[in-house]
Tab-separated table of C-alpha atoms in Angstrom:
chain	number	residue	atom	x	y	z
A	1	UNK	CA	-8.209	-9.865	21.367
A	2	UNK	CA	-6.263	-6.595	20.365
A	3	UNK	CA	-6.733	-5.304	17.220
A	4	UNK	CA	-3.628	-3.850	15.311
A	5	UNK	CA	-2.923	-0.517	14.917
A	6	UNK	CA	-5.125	1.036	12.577
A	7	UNK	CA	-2.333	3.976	11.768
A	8	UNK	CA	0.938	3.955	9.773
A	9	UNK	CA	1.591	7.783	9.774
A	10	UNK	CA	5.606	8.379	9.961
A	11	UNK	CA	6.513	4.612	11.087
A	12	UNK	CA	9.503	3.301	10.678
A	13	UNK	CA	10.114	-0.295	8.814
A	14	UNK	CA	13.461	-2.404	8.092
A	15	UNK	CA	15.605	1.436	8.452
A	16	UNK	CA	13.126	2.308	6.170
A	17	UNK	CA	10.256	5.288	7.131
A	18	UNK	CA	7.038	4.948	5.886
A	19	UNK	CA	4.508	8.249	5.003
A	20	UNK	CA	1.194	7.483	3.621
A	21	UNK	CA	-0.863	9.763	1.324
A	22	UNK	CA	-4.611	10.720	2.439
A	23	UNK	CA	-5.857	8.753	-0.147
A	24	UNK	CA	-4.384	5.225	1.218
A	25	UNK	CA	-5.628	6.555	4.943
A	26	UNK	CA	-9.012	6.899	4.076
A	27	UNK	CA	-9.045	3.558	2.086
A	28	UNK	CA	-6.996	1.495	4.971
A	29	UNK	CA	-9.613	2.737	7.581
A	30	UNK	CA	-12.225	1.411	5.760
A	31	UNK	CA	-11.105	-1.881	5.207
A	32	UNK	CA	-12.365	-5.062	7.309
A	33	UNK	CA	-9.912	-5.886	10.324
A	34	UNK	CA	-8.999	-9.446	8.551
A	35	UNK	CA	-7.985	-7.357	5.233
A	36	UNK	CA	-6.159	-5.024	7.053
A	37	UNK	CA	-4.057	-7.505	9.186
A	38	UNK	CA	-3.092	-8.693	5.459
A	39	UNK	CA	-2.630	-5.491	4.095
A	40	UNK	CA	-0.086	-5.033	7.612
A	41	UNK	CA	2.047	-8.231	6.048
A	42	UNK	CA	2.608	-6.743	2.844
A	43	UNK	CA	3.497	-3.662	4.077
A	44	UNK	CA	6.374	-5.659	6.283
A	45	UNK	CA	7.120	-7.646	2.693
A	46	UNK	CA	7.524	-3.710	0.584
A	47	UNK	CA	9.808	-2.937	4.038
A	48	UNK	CA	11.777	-5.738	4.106
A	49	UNK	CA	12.340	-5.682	-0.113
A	50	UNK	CA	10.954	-2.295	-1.419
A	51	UNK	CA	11.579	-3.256	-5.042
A	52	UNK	CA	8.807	-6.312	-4.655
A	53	UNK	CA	6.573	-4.731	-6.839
A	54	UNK	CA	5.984	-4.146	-10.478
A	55	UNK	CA	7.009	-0.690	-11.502
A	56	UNK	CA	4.222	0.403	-14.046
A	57	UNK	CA	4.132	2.036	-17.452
A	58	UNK	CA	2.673	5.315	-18.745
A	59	UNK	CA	0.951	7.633	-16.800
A	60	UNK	CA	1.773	5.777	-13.545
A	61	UNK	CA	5.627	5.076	-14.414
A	62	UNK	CA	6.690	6.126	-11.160
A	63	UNK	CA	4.393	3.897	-9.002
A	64	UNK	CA	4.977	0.627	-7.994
A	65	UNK	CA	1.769	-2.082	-7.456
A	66	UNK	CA	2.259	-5.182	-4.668
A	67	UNK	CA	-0.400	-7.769	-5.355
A	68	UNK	CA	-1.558	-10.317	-2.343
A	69	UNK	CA	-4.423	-12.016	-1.675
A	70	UNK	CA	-6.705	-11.594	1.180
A	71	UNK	CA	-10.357	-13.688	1.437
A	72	UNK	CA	-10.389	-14.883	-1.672
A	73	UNK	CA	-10.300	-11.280	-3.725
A	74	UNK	CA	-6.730	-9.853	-5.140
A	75	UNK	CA	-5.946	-6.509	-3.555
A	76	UNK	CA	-3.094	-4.688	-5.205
A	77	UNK	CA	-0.707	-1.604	-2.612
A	78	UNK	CA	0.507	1.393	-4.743
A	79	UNK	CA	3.556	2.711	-3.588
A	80	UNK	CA	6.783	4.814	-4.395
A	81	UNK	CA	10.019	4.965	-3.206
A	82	UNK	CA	12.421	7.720	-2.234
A	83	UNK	CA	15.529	6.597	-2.156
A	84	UNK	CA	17.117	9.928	-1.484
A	85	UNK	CA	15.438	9.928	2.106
A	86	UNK	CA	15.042	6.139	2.440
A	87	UNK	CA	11.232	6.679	2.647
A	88	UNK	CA	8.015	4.327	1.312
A	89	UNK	CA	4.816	6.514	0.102
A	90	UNK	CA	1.951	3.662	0.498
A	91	UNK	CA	-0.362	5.594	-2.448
A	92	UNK	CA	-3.499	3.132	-2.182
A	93	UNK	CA	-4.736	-0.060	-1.481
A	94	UNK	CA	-7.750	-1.475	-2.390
A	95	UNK	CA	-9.619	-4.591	-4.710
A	96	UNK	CA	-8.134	-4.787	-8.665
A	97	UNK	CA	-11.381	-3.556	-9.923
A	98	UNK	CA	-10.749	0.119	-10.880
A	99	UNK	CA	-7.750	0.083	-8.887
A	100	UNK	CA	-5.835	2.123	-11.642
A	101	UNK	CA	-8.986	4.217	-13.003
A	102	UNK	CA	-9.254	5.857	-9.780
A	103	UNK	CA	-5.083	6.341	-8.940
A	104	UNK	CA	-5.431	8.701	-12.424
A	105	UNK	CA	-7.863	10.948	-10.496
């Protein structure tokens, strides 16, 4: 069975290219292979419509938050847009607990 690619450095999506931070690579590679193949989806979904998500308030007004589902737990993808470049930053992924908390640091 082949695994999917476990790397989204400089891809490009729907004429769209796609940079992730550190912070999402180090939280991507340490997700389970089932998560990740769901995480891979709604990265295709942000491609295919990048304003899917809900644009946040406050500190975090320039960040947008995808929410899916994957074994049962809610996992929400951070991500901003640069429309200038047509480019996707995928910020972080991971559970709802703390999610935001930790995107402050």
């Amino acid at each position: 069975m082949n695994k999917p690619p476990r790397s989204f450095q400089g891809a490009v999506l729907h004429d769209l290219w796609r940079a992730t931070t550190r912070r999402f690579a180090r939280q991507y590679k340490k997700l389970h292979d089932n998560v990740a193949v769901d995480t891979d989806a709604a990265v295709e979904a942000i491609a295919s419509n990048p304003t899917i998500g809900e644009r946040k308030k406050g500190d975090l007004a320039s960040l947008l938050v995808y929410k899916f589902r994957s074994q049962g737990q809610l996992y929400l993808l951070g991500y901003t847009l640069d429309d200038a470049v047509r480019l996707i930053y995928l910020e972080a992924i991971g559970p709802h607990e703390n999610f935001y908390r930790d995107l402050k640091h």
